[in-house]
Amino acid sequence: MEPPAAKRSRGCPAEPDERDAGAGAARGQGRPEALLDLSAKRVAESWAFEQVEERFSRVPEPVQKRIVFWSFPRSEREICMYSSLGYPPPEGEHDARVPFTRGLHLLQSGAVDRVLQVGFHLSGNIREPGGPGEPERLYHVSISFDRCKITSVSCGCDNRDLFYCAHVVALSLYRIRHARQVELRLPISETLSQMNRDQLQKFVQYLISAHHTEVLPTAQRLADEILLLGSEINLVHGAPDPTAGAGIEDANCWHLDEEQIQEQVKQLLSNGGYYGASQQLRSMFSKVREMLRMRDSNGARMLILMTEQFLQDPRLALWRQQGAGMTDKCRQLWDELGALWVCVVLSPHCKPEERAGWLQLLSRWDKLDVCPLEEGNYSFDGPSLQPTVAPIPELLQKGSTCITNTEGWVGHPLDPIGCLCRALLEACRLEEETLTLYPDSGPEKRKVAYQHVPVPGSPGESYLVLALEVALLGLGQQRALPEGLYAQDKVVRNEEQLLALLEEVELDERLVQVLRKQAGLLLEGGPFSGFGEVLFRESVPMHTCARYLFTALLPHDPDLAYRLALRAMRLPVLETAFPAGEPHPSPLDSIMSNRFPRWFILGHLETRQCELASTMLTAAKGDPKWLHAVLGSIQQNIHSPALLFKLAQDACKTATPVSAPPDTTLLGIALELGLQVRAVRWMREGPQALMNIMQNWYSLFTPVEAATIVAVTGTTHATLLRLQLDTSRREELWACARTLALQCAMKDPQNCALPALTLCEKNHSAFEAAYQIVLDAAAGGLGHAHLFTVARYMEHRGLPLRAYKLATLALAQLSIAFNQDSHPAVNDVLWACSLSHSLGRHELSAIVPLIIRSIHCAPMLSDILRRWTLSAPGLGPLGARRATKPLGADRAPLCQLLDAAVTAYITTSHSRLTHISPRHYGDFIEFLGKARETFLLAPDGHLQFAQFLENLKQTYKGKKKLMLLVRERFG
């Protein structure tokens, strides 16, 4: 017979004398009336559902539906349970499979009856309708409980799942929702204590008679022991009562069936290759987390049991013997196991003796031969990580540093950043979100809701802000990539897990400010930041972190978002900084990973780099400035032809939406990236092959492809360094590129003139030849848009007179009608007028006739006129011509422009009035207001405007409502 202590640990009640001395005395020596009241009160206070009922009644129905009863089979008819409000069952048909849903349906259909509570024991019958042609089935359910915890259940069904069956759910919900209808009785021992000897004998005999086939052998055995003086049963004071519950001093925890947990884990590990087995093990890990969250001491015990089964996995010895690493699924499970042990050992609620025992266990397990190494790659014997030692695309020249953290916080075996970030976020979850059993279950994952929770003693600080700062500090830390395949893979997974947590947080204004601040610190963080200006060549790239920051910052601070993401595009290990004396392999070959055999995840990192670039390209659509900045970064940092081609495909797809016009700039970038794939392959063949391609470009490429891709890519600084050319060979390559550019400009001046000027700007004769090609093309049909573009280029290069010349040629081809105030060339015209004004009165006088001849839009003419009257001409680089005071609108050459503007307003007014509708009357009145401002620039402008209005009133007197509005506004 088991001792009382053993019985209590398995859910049996404590012995009466240990549990309650008063109750034990009552059973042996008579029972005072007050003792009954005390026992009844203790039952009521300890009954789990009494306390749940009041809270449960306030919980909305959708949240009630999320109550799930977790169980482990103990024997055929008894299982223990853990409950949670955190599991969101999937909607629709899949929801019907959840035991809670079926149990709720049974309750609502009146299937629960004969509910009886005896002390700490609840029982009832559940009638479940059978299927078509099947009879109704009756299940008898019983539940034992103790201090808000169910210790065991028994049901007539054969359910062996990890969840309680629907019948247990139905009975539990009945007790919660219909507490007043449940028949209550004291523990059976209290009832027996009220009986005399005759009543007790009658009770026992009736009980045996009702169940003699089941209990007679047990009854006879117990009778024999009781009648035997000195037997163990006679040495124990009192007797067990399955309805009395545990003693007040007993451990307050859910029942844990150790054997079943071990069997369950063993079985799941044996099926470790299957997705379902891994998911169930993760569910058990989630259960441990829930126990730890609820400060249930069973959490640590359950983790010990699971760890012991993991160490008995026969695959461990096989993998160690073969020198092979674990499978990814198994590794992830071990990671979760380790993370849980971190939570257990660091728990502030554990006792010192408990922590000492756990540490002793961990130390013992660590010494086992089968205990997997953190690295997990047993056969690799590569070089150890040694930062490059050197004097201070010398360290600065190479763009690298040896100052770094060899052991990073993200990817560390103990996952310090992940643990801290999760702990801070946990404190910020809304109340109903704090318990999460299956965070990824269901077809639609619920978005976790967080709130700012103040940090005690730190005014203005919140745990949510701290969680974001901690995560970004860890993710942005410059750190060396660890050795070994699994350790590197762990870095990647830890990054992704942290970012997944951050993506759950909805950014408010307060968090956006934290993001902006941290992003700035990362950019200025020097060698301690992975976004610093110089990097250790083997440091972990920042692509994944930068992608999150870019997406989060873009709506609030685009400039900072692009600066940060462009800085993160680097992949230092593929750059060309090699130790002195070593041969330089082909730098654009992604097979360079063979040069660094310990960079097992290089391909993955290059893919992340490509994803960051693609995200920036998509976001920069419609913004030429950032598109070209992203393109330059791609060309400098991405070396894999396959990834370049993928980026070209992504850019082309983004540039050509189905329901909108294409983005020509992005299309050009897609083309350039595609052609760069070819250029990458040419450079592998050496400089002579590249020069041959340039000399024979017309048989391979179109002019625009040759000028914008071939020539540019073949002469960039990075390319010249990679080809290892001396000065004479470099100049030969440059000369070949300039010749190619001039040839392309002659064949296609519209698309190739500007690239030719750019390539030839360092060679005077070639530049003059390119400029002359542009002038010749202007007479031959080079459009005003291209001429304005080249003109702006000339001004930017410090050649304002040439810019002015090209601008006048562009104006000569331009014609803007009276109603084209939003013409695409408006900004170019205003720029040309500003340029001529800055050069002096002579240039301004020469351009006025061109303006008058080309532009018939009255608002544009008046805008130009007003700009020219604000300051004196000649304030540009040609200061010798600077005038002393602004020009008057009534004096030459501006008086001609004033007359043209007045005439344009008169002509436009008549044109608009011919077919005007009442809904445009208000716009026309505003138009007349702008016209009056221009008329008044002339000395007799008020008389001209009054005469103009009188003419309108007479001509359009039939439009009475409109003329009434004119009189009200202008008289």
PDB file of C-alpha atoms in Angstrom, residues 22 52 521 524 591 696 824 841:
ATOM      1  CA  GLY A  22     -10.081  18.985  13.464  1.00  0.00           C
ATOM      2  CA  VAL A  52     -14.160  30.964 -12.532  1.00  0.00           C
ATOM      3  CA  LEU A 521      22.147  55.913 -33.949  1.00  0.00           C
ATOM      4  CA  GLU A 524      26.356  56.861 -36.681  1.00  0.00           C
ATOM      5  CA  ILE A 591      31.171  30.956 -56.420  1.00  0.00           C
ATOM      6  CA  ASN A 696      31.809  45.533 -82.106  1.00  0.00           C
ATOM      7  CA  PRO A 824       4.912  68.555 -68.850  1.00  0.00           C
ATOM      8  CA  ARG A 841      19.753  91.427 -69.321  1.00  0.00           C
TER       9      ARG A 841
END
